[in-house]
Short mmCIF file of C-alpha atoms and ligand atoms in Angstrom, two decimals:
data_model
loop_
_atom_site.label_atom_id
_atom_site.label_comp_id
_atom_site.label_asym_id
_atom_site.label_seq_id
_atom_site.Cartn_x
_atom_site.Cartn_y
_atom_site.Cartn_z
CA UNK A 1 -30.93 71.57 74.45
CA UNK A 2 -31.57 67.86 75.07
CA UNK A 3 -33.70 65.42 73.15
CA UNK A 4 -36.21 62.95 74.54
CA UNK A 5 -34.48 59.59 74.59
CA UNK A 6 -36.91 57.53 76.63
CA UNK A 7 -40.34 57.80 78.22
CA UNK A 8 -41.09 55.22 80.85
CA UNK A 9 -44.29 54.86 82.86
CA UNK A 10 -45.31 52.77 85.85
CA UNK A 11 -48.43 52.24 87.91
CA UNK A 12 -48.26 53.72 91.43
CA UNK A 13 -50.94 54.48 94.03
CA UNK A 14 -52.65 57.79 94.73
CA UNK A 15 -53.58 59.04 98.21
CA UNK A 16 -56.87 57.11 98.13
CA UNK A 17 -55.03 53.84 97.48
CA UNK A 18 -56.14 53.79 93.85
CA UNK A 19 -53.71 53.17 90.98
CA UNK A 20 -52.45 56.11 88.97
CA UNK A 21 -49.78 56.84 86.37
CA UNK A 22 -46.22 57.97 87.04
CA UNK A 23 -43.85 58.82 84.20
CA UNK A 24 -40.13 59.38 83.81
CA UNK A 25 -39.09 61.35 80.75
CA UNK A 26 -35.37 60.93 80.15
CA UNK A 27 -33.26 63.02 77.78
CA UNK A 28 -30.12 62.13 75.84
CA UNK A 29 -28.18 64.07 78.46
CA UNK A 30 -29.49 61.84 81.21
CA UNK A 31 -31.84 64.42 82.70
CA UNK A 32 -35.02 62.97 84.21
CA UNK A 33 -38.40 64.66 84.64
CA UNK A 34 -40.84 62.69 86.78
CA UNK A 35 -44.54 63.34 87.14
CA UNK A 36 -47.61 61.57 88.50
CA UNK A 37 -51.26 62.45 88.02
CA UNK A 38 -54.15 62.87 90.47
CA UNK A 39 -57.71 61.61 90.21
CA UNK A 40 -61.05 63.17 91.19
CA UNK A 41 -63.98 61.83 93.17
CA UNK A 42 -66.67 64.30 92.05
CA UNK A 43 -65.56 64.02 88.46
CA UNK A 44 -67.29 66.39 86.02
CA UNK A 45 -69.25 64.87 83.15
CA UNK A 46 -67.25 66.80 80.54
CA UNK A 47 -63.74 66.04 81.77
CA UNK A 48 -61.13 64.43 79.54
CA UNK A 49 -61.15 60.66 80.03
CA UNK A 50 -59.07 58.98 82.68
CA UNK A 51 -58.20 55.61 81.13
CA UNK A 52 -58.82 52.70 83.52
CA UNK A 53 -58.38 48.98 82.81
CA UNK A 54 -61.87 47.95 83.99
CA UNK A 55 -60.45 44.51 84.76
CA UNK A 56 -62.47 43.61 87.85
CA UNK A 57 -59.87 41.02 88.86
CA UNK A 58 -57.19 43.64 89.48
CA UNK A 59 -57.57 46.68 91.75
CA UNK A 60 -61.37 46.35 91.39
CA UNK A 61 -61.12 47.52 87.80
CA UNK A 62 -59.20 50.70 88.69
CA UNK A 63 -55.80 49.66 87.31
CA UNK A 64 -54.08 51.91 84.78
CA UNK A 65 -51.91 49.39 82.95
CA UNK A 66 -53.49 50.33 79.60
CA UNK A 67 -52.48 53.96 80.14
CA UNK A 68 -49.00 52.80 81.15
CA UNK A 69 -48.78 50.66 78.01
CA UNK A 70 -49.88 53.61 75.86
CA UNK A 71 -47.02 55.66 77.25
CA UNK A 72 -44.34 52.98 77.06
CA UNK A 73 -45.26 51.85 73.58
CA UNK A 74 -47.12 54.53 71.67
CA UNK A 75 -45.95 57.84 73.16
CA UNK A 76 -42.39 56.66 73.74
CA UNK A 77 -42.05 55.63 70.10
CA UNK A 78 -43.66 58.79 68.72
CA UNK A 79 -42.01 61.43 70.90
CA UNK A 80 -38.47 60.09 70.99
CA UNK A 81 -36.02 62.55 69.43
CA UNK A 82 -38.10 65.70 70.02
CA UNK A 83 -36.52 68.66 71.80
CA UNK A 84 -37.46 68.58 75.48
CA UNK A 85 -38.17 72.33 75.52
CA UNK A 86 -40.72 72.09 72.68
CA UNK A 87 -43.65 71.80 75.09
CA UNK A 88 -46.35 72.97 72.70
CA UNK A 89 -45.15 70.72 69.86
CA UNK A 90 -45.00 67.73 72.18
CA UNK A 91 -48.45 68.39 73.65
CA UNK A 92 -49.94 68.90 70.20
CA UNK A 93 -48.32 65.69 68.98
CA UNK A 94 -49.95 63.77 71.84
CA UNK A 95 -53.32 65.36 71.13
CA UNK A 96 -53.16 64.29 67.50
CA UNK A 97 -51.82 60.79 68.28
CA UNK A 98 -54.82 60.36 70.59
CA UNK A 99 -57.13 61.72 67.91
CA UNK A 100 -60.25 62.13 70.07
CA UNK A 101 -61.90 65.20 71.62
CA UNK A 102 -61.73 63.81 75.13
CA UNK A 103 -58.40 61.92 75.03
CA UNK A 104 -60.18 58.62 75.49
CA UNK A 105 -57.82 56.76 73.20
CA UNK A 106 -54.48 57.23 74.93
CA UNK A 107 -56.01 58.50 78.19
CA UNK A 108 -55.80 61.99 79.68
CA UNK A 109 -53.99 60.46 82.65
CA UNK A 110 -51.28 59.09 80.34
CA UNK A 111 -51.00 62.30 78.32
CA UNK A 112 -50.90 64.68 81.29
CA UNK A 113 -48.27 62.61 83.09
CA UNK A 114 -46.01 62.86 80.03
CA UNK A 115 -46.80 66.53 79.46
CA UNK A 116 -45.80 67.55 83.00
CA UNK A 117 -42.77 65.25 83.07
CA UNK A 118 -41.56 66.88 79.84
CA UNK A 119 -41.89 70.33 81.45
CA UNK A 120 -39.95 69.16 84.49
CA UNK A 121 -37.17 67.61 82.40
CA UNK A 122 -36.99 70.85 80.40
CA UNK A 123 -36.76 72.88 83.62
CA UNK A 124 -33.89 70.66 84.85
CA UNK A 125 -32.22 70.90 81.44
CA UNK A 126 -32.27 74.68 81.56
CA UNK A 127 -31.15 74.70 85.20
CA UNK A 128 -34.32 76.30 86.57
CA UNK A 129 -37.10 75.45 88.92
CA UNK A 130 -40.37 74.53 87.22
CA UNK A 131 -42.21 77.75 88.07
CA UNK A 132 -39.32 79.81 86.72
CA UNK A 133 -39.00 77.74 83.56
CA UNK A 134 -42.71 78.18 82.79
CA UNK A 135 -43.21 81.72 84.06
CA UNK A 136 -39.80 83.40 83.76
CA UNK A 137 -39.18 86.66 85.60
CA UNK A 138 -42.93 87.35 85.41
CA UNK A 139 -43.63 84.58 87.95
CA UNK A 140 -43.83 86.40 91.27
CA UNK A 141 -47.40 86.09 92.59
CA UNK A 142 -47.83 83.86 95.61
CA UNK A 143 -51.37 82.49 95.75
CA UNK A 144 -54.07 83.09 98.33
CA UNK A 145 -54.55 79.61 99.80
CA UNK A 146 -58.15 78.42 99.87
CA UNK A 147 -57.67 75.92 102.67
CA UNK A 148 -60.15 73.12 103.07
CA UNK A 149 -61.23 72.62 106.67
CA UNK A 150 -64.65 70.90 106.81
CA UNK A 151 -66.00 68.44 104.27
CA UNK A 152 -69.48 67.22 103.46
CA UNK A 153 -71.17 65.88 100.35
CA UNK A 154 -69.79 62.65 98.97
CA UNK A 155 -66.67 63.18 101.07
CA UNK A 156 -68.45 62.60 104.36
CA UNK A 157 -71.19 60.64 106.09
CA UNK A 158 -72.81 63.69 107.69
CA UNK A 159 -75.78 65.96 106.97
CA UNK A 160 -73.60 68.57 105.27
CA UNK A 161 -74.43 68.89 101.56
CA UNK A 162 -71.50 70.87 100.32
CA UNK A 163 -68.23 69.19 99.47
CA UNK A 164 -65.81 71.71 100.92
CA UNK A 165 -65.70 74.59 103.36
CA UNK A 166 -62.50 76.56 103.01
CA UNK A 167 -60.62 79.40 104.67
CA UNK A 168 -59.24 82.35 102.75
CA UNK A 169 -56.64 84.17 104.89
CA UNK A 170 -56.72 87.58 103.24
CA UNK A 171 -55.12 89.91 105.75
CA UNK A 172 -51.53 88.68 105.50
CA UNK A 173 -48.26 90.07 104.16
CA UNK A 174 -46.99 86.85 102.67
CA UNK A 175 -48.20 83.45 101.56
CA UNK A 176 -46.39 81.82 104.49
CA UNK A 177 -48.19 84.08 106.90
CA UNK A 178 -51.55 83.33 105.33
CA UNK A 179 -50.79 79.62 105.44
CA UNK A 180 -49.86 79.88 109.12
CA UNK A 181 -53.15 81.65 109.87
CA UNK A 182 -55.17 78.98 108.11
CA UNK A 183 -53.26 76.19 109.82
CA UNK A 184 -53.79 77.71 113.26
CA UNK A 185 -57.51 77.96 112.58
CA UNK A 186 -57.52 74.32 111.46
CA UNK A 187 -56.07 73.27 114.83
CA UNK A 188 -58.45 75.50 116.77
CA UNK A 189 -61.36 73.95 114.90
CA UNK A 190 -60.07 70.52 115.87
CA UNK A 191 -60.11 71.54 119.54
CA UNK A 192 -63.60 73.01 119.26
CA UNK A 193 -64.90 69.81 117.67
CA UNK A 194 -63.26 67.72 120.41
CA UNK A 195 -64.80 69.87 123.13
CA UNK A 196 -68.22 69.36 121.55
CA UNK A 197 -67.67 65.63 121.45
CA UNK A 198 -67.69 65.67 117.64
CA UNK A 199 -65.50 63.52 115.44
CA UNK A 200 -62.15 64.87 114.32
CA UNK A 201 -61.70 62.20 111.66
CA UNK A 202 -60.58 63.56 108.32
CA UNK A 203 -61.58 62.52 104.80
CA UNK A 204 -59.63 62.16 101.55
CA UNK A 205 -59.11 65.91 101.31
CA UNK A 206 -58.18 65.86 105.01
CA UNK A 207 -60.90 68.25 106.16
CA UNK A 208 -62.87 67.31 109.27
CA UNK A 209 -66.14 65.44 108.74
CA UNK A 210 -68.08 65.96 111.97
CA UNK A 211 -71.65 64.81 112.11
CA UNK A 212 -73.24 68.25 111.81
CA UNK A 213 -76.89 69.02 111.24
CA UNK A 214 -76.50 71.54 108.44
CA UNK A 215 -74.27 73.56 106.14
CA UNK A 216 -74.89 76.59 108.34
CA UNK A 217 -73.60 74.79 111.41
CA UNK A 218 -70.36 74.10 109.53
CA UNK A 219 -69.96 77.79 108.73
CA UNK A 220 -70.69 78.84 112.30
CA UNK A 221 -68.11 76.42 113.70
CA UNK A 222 -65.54 77.76 111.28
CA UNK A 223 -66.28 81.34 112.32
CA UNK A 224 -65.79 80.26 115.94
CA UNK A 225 -62.45 78.70 115.09
CA UNK A 226 -61.34 81.84 113.23
CA UNK A 227 -62.13 83.92 116.30
CA UNK A 228 -60.55 81.45 118.71
CA UNK A 229 -57.36 81.74 116.67
CA UNK A 230 -57.41 85.50 117.25
CA UNK A 231 -58.60 86.61 113.82
CA UNK A 232 -61.70 88.36 112.61
CA UNK A 233 -64.00 86.52 110.24
CA UNK A 234 -64.92 88.87 107.41
CA UNK A 235 -61.80 90.97 107.86
CA UNK A 236 -58.70 88.80 108.29
CA UNK A 237 -60.13 85.55 107.05
CA UNK A 238 -63.09 84.76 104.83
CA UNK A 239 -64.92 81.57 103.92
CA UNK A 240 -65.17 79.80 100.56
CA UNK A 241 -67.50 76.96 99.64
CA UNK A 242 -67.33 74.27 96.98
CA UNK A 243 -70.90 73.02 96.78
CA UNK A 244 -70.15 70.44 94.05
CA UNK A 245 -73.86 70.79 93.24
CA UNK A 246 -73.82 68.34 90.31
CA UNK A 247 -73.57 65.66 93.00
CA UNK A 248 -76.94 66.52 94.56
CA UNK A 249 -78.78 67.55 91.42
CA UNK A 250 -81.41 65.23 90.03
CA UNK A 251 -81.32 65.63 86.29
CA UNK A 252 -84.68 63.99 85.63
CA UNK A 253 -86.61 66.01 88.19
CA UNK A 254 -84.49 69.15 87.63
CA UNK A 255 -84.16 69.68 91.37
CA UNK A 256 -81.42 69.91 93.97
CA UNK A 257 -81.70 67.56 96.94
CA UNK A 258 -80.40 69.26 100.07
CA UNK A 259 -79.96 68.08 103.67
CA UNK A 260 -78.66 64.88 102.11
CA UNK A 261 -81.95 64.16 100.39
CA UNK A 262 -84.66 65.48 102.66
CA UNK A 263 -85.15 68.95 101.10
CA UNK A 264 -85.92 69.68 97.43
CA UNK A 265 -85.00 72.96 95.71
CA UNK A 266 -85.58 73.98 92.12
CA UNK A 267 -82.92 76.19 90.51
CA UNK A 268 -84.60 79.44 91.52
CA UNK A 269 -84.88 78.30 95.14
CA UNK A 270 -81.22 77.30 95.01
CA UNK A 271 -80.31 80.78 93.75
CA UNK A 272 -82.34 82.36 96.57
CA UNK A 273 -80.57 80.11 99.03
CA UNK A 274 -77.15 81.33 97.87
CA UNK A 275 -78.17 84.98 97.94
CA UNK A 276 -79.34 84.58 101.54
CA UNK A 277 -76.25 82.65 102.58
CA UNK A 278 -73.77 85.23 101.34
CA UNK A 279 -75.76 88.02 102.98
CA UNK A 280 -75.60 86.27 106.32
CA UNK A 281 -72.02 84.96 106.38
CA UNK A 282 -68.55 86.16 105.35
CA UNK A 283 -68.51 83.87 102.31
CA UNK A 284 -66.64 85.43 99.38
CA UNK A 285 -66.25 82.51 97.03
CA UNK A 286 -68.64 79.83 95.82
CA UNK A 287 -67.69 77.01 93.48
CA UNK A 288 -70.18 74.86 91.57
CA UNK A 289 -73.29 76.27 93.32
CA UNK A 290 -75.41 74.74 90.53
CA UNK A 291 -75.29 71.70 88.26
CA UNK A 292 -72.82 71.41 85.38
CA UNK A 293 -75.65 71.62 82.79
CA UNK A 294 -77.78 74.28 84.50
CA UNK A 295 -76.27 77.06 82.33
CA UNK A 296 -79.18 79.51 82.31
CA UNK A 297 -79.38 79.52 86.08
CA UNK A 298 -75.63 80.01 86.42
CA UNK A 299 -76.15 83.18 84.37
CA UNK A 300 -79.08 84.22 86.53
CA UNK A 301 -77.07 83.64 89.71
CA UNK A 302 -74.05 85.47 88.34
CA UNK A 303 -76.26 88.47 87.57
CA UNK A 304 -77.35 88.64 91.20
CA UNK A 305 -74.12 87.88 93.08
CA UNK A 306 -71.33 87.97 90.48
CA UNK A 307 -70.25 91.49 91.37
CA UNK A 308 -69.99 90.68 95.04
CA UNK A 309 -68.32 87.29 95.27
CA UNK A 310 -66.07 84.93 93.37
CA UNK A 311 -68.30 82.53 91.46
CA UNK A 312 -66.19 79.67 90.13
CA UNK A 313 -67.01 76.90 87.69
CA UNK A 314 -65.32 73.56 88.25
CA UNK A 315 -67.52 70.78 86.82
CA UNK A 316 -69.10 73.52 84.70
CA UNK A 317 -65.88 74.46 82.85
CA UNK A 318 -63.62 71.40 83.38
CA UNK A 319 -60.55 73.53 82.49
CA UNK A 320 -61.79 73.47 78.91
CA UNK A 321 -61.42 76.58 76.71
CA UNK A 322 -64.63 75.89 74.77
CA UNK A 323 -66.74 75.52 77.88
CA UNK A 324 -65.04 78.56 79.42
CA UNK A 325 -65.69 80.57 76.24
CA UNK A 326 -69.39 79.66 76.46
CA UNK A 327 -69.39 80.73 80.13
CA UNK A 328 -67.79 84.05 79.23
CA UNK A 329 -70.27 84.71 76.41
CA UNK A 330 -73.23 83.85 78.61
CA UNK A 331 -71.95 85.58 81.75
CA UNK A 332 -72.31 82.32 83.63
CA UNK A 333 -69.59 82.91 86.25
CA UNK A 334 -66.62 85.15 87.02
CA UNK A 335 -63.96 82.57 87.91
CA UNK A 336 -62.69 79.12 86.99
CA UNK A 337 -61.19 76.15 88.81
CA UNK A 338 -58.13 74.84 87.03
CA UNK A 339 -57.33 71.14 87.23
CA UNK A 340 -54.77 70.05 84.63
CA UNK A 341 -56.09 66.49 84.58
CA UNK A 342 -59.55 67.67 83.53
CA UNK A 343 -58.08 68.69 80.18
CA UNK A 344 -54.90 66.63 79.87
CA UNK A 345 -51.93 68.76 78.78
CA UNK A 346 -49.90 71.62 80.21
CA UNK A 347 -50.37 73.63 77.02
CA UNK A 348 -54.16 73.45 77.17
CA UNK A 349 -54.10 74.27 80.89
CA UNK A 350 -52.09 77.41 80.15
CA UNK A 351 -54.42 78.33 77.27
CA UNK A 352 -57.43 78.13 79.56
CA UNK A 353 -55.79 80.29 82.23
CA UNK A 354 -54.84 82.84 79.57
CA UNK A 355 -58.38 82.97 78.20
CA UNK A 356 -59.72 83.39 81.74
CA UNK A 357 -57.30 86.24 82.51
CA UNK A 358 -58.21 88.03 79.30
CA UNK A 359 -61.83 88.24 80.43
CA UNK A 360 -61.10 89.14 84.04
CA UNK A 361 -61.88 85.69 85.39
CA UNK A 362 -59.92 84.48 88.44
CA UNK A 363 -58.18 81.15 87.99
CA UNK A 364 -57.92 78.88 91.02
CA UNK A 365 -55.46 76.01 90.62
CA UNK A 366 -56.84 72.97 92.39
CA UNK A 367 -55.93 69.54 93.63
CA UNK A 368 -58.08 66.42 93.16
CA UNK A 369 -59.21 64.36 96.10
CA UNK A 370 -56.94 61.53 94.95
CA UNK A 371 -53.50 63.13 94.97
CA UNK A 372 -49.87 62.11 94.78
CA UNK A 373 -46.66 63.57 96.14
CA UNK A 374 -46.25 65.52 92.89
CA UNK A 375 -46.11 69.27 93.55
CA UNK A 376 -46.40 70.61 89.98
CA UNK A 377 -49.66 72.46 90.68
CA UNK A 378 -47.87 74.54 93.33
CA UNK A 379 -45.23 75.49 90.75
CA UNK A 380 -47.90 76.21 88.13
CA UNK A 381 -49.80 78.61 90.37
CA UNK A 382 -46.75 80.84 90.76
CA UNK A 383 -45.58 80.36 87.17
CA UNK A 384 -48.92 81.57 85.83
CA UNK A 385 -49.62 84.17 88.54
CA UNK A 386 -53.06 82.74 89.22
CA UNK A 387 -53.04 84.23 92.72
CA UNK A 388 -55.35 81.50 94.07
CA UNK A 389 -55.02 77.81 94.90
CA UNK A 390 -56.93 75.08 96.68
CA UNK A 391 -54.74 72.24 97.88
CA UNK A 392 -56.91 70.59 100.54
CA UNK A 393 -56.34 71.00 104.24
CA UNK A 394 -52.98 71.61 105.95
CA UNK A 395 -52.74 67.95 106.86
CA UNK A 396 -51.56 64.75 105.13
CA UNK A 397 -48.44 64.79 102.99
CA UNK A 398 -50.12 64.86 99.58
CA UNK A 399 -51.44 68.30 100.59
CA UNK A 400 -48.62 69.64 102.73
CA UNK A 401 -46.10 68.67 100.03
CA UNK A 402 -47.73 71.28 97.79
CA UNK A 403 -48.11 73.94 100.49
CA UNK A 404 -44.52 73.33 101.60
CA UNK A 405 -43.31 73.77 98.04
CA UNK A 406 -45.00 77.20 98.00
CA UNK A 407 -43.10 78.08 101.19
CA UNK A 408 -39.85 77.16 99.40
CA UNK A 409 -40.80 79.12 96.28
CA UNK A 410 -41.66 82.20 98.35
CA UNK A 411 -38.27 81.89 100.04
CA UNK A 412 -36.51 81.58 96.68
CA UNK A 413 -38.36 84.61 95.28
CA UNK A 414 -37.31 86.70 98.29
CA UNK A 415 -38.11 90.37 97.77
CA UNK A 416 -39.80 89.81 94.45
CA UNK A 417 -42.56 87.61 95.95
CA UNK A 418 -45.98 89.28 96.05
CA UNK A 419 -49.03 88.32 98.11
CA UNK A 420 -52.22 90.06 96.99
CA UNK A 421 -54.54 88.94 99.78
CA UNK A 422 -55.80 92.40 100.66
CA UNK A 423 -56.32 93.18 96.97
CA UNK A 424 -58.63 90.20 96.42
CA UNK A 425 -61.26 91.38 93.98
CA UNK A 426 -64.33 90.36 95.95
CA UNK A 427 -63.67 91.67 99.46
CA UNK A 428 -66.81 93.04 101.02
C1 2PG B 1 -63.43 69.53 93.70
C2 2PG B 1 -62.54 68.47 94.23
C3 2PG B 1 -61.26 68.84 94.81
P1 2PG B 1 -62.46 66.19 93.06
O1 2PG B 1 -64.57 69.27 93.35
O2 2PG B 1 -63.06 70.67 93.59
O3 2PG B 1 -61.41 69.64 95.91
O4 2PG B 1 -62.92 67.23 94.17
O5 2PG B 1 -61.42 65.34 93.66
O6 2PG B 1 -63.65 65.45 92.67
O7 2PG B 1 -61.93 66.96 91.92
MG1 MG B 2 -65.06 71.44 92.88
#
């Protein structure tokens, strides 16, 4: 089937201009699988470790030459000669070579880059696209795109607390149609902002970052844009929010600082805030509404709103089966954000999605704010039938590359492609 003959890594740049790892895995038949890894801004405390050089004289300490060295020396030597299609064996070998719980030895960035490049080389070797190699004939679900449109939080210098405001185009027949709807709304929002004399500058995730007064103003502008585009908010298109609440939680005081610092909420007030917000607006998905360690209040919130909306843990679960298992046991959420680089191998990513599915949790495959031109997460979403993705806004190539790949996959699937927008579990 093809044996690994060489693994070669290099340092490239991500979309934020920060170094990241790219790997070529080459087989004895000359097949190459290439992969590069993204990097987060609002990184969760419990994520696997992204190995950085910390040499202040180069790239302000952000270089990844140690991770590159670990691939070219350690992993190359250890994995050479293994069958390219033995994904689980290869991933397990890397986990045990690293020998730590959080991949801090070799680096999760190094390990994930190899893991995905192996999968791609295996797909080429077997003459299939990546989604088909991983998912087989079962891979037919096109995801609902959760399209980022306005950003706040650490992504923006405005008064908006929450990291991301997203569109969910539900009332569509196909992914491509849903993507068109979201893109049209994006452009209408741009025009509305211009008319109001607000900035149309975009941030790393390419959402707009206008200087708005509140989170509510962001939602109201989005509803306007949805209507301007000829759709109905709360029928054709809904709104999703990633609060990234760990970023505005003060661990010592046990309070959430809203309005960029001027308002203080304890956990119960934060819960009340969310309950009110979803009553008032067509919001059907909330991610990280509370801090990554505020477990008991996640459970309390899930009890109140978990039957009505998608409640997703990102920093809370960090794509980790143990943290997800705790969340399932405690009823802390009903959905999970999946970011392969939070955990570090394809195998573990798949395990987490499988555990989620078993307990009726939605899995949302997500980008990081520092992305590359790699489109593997688009392939993964179809391969694993997650039915949901968030890839940033429909702007800037690191995002459109992934959306465009979904357009190609939908085309390739033809009649077997399915889009379950109208069947989304939490429509109200
Ligand atoms: C998130 C994101 C991506 P980061 O919190 O979901 O949208 O940010 O880059 O920090 O992962
Ligand atoms: Mg998030």
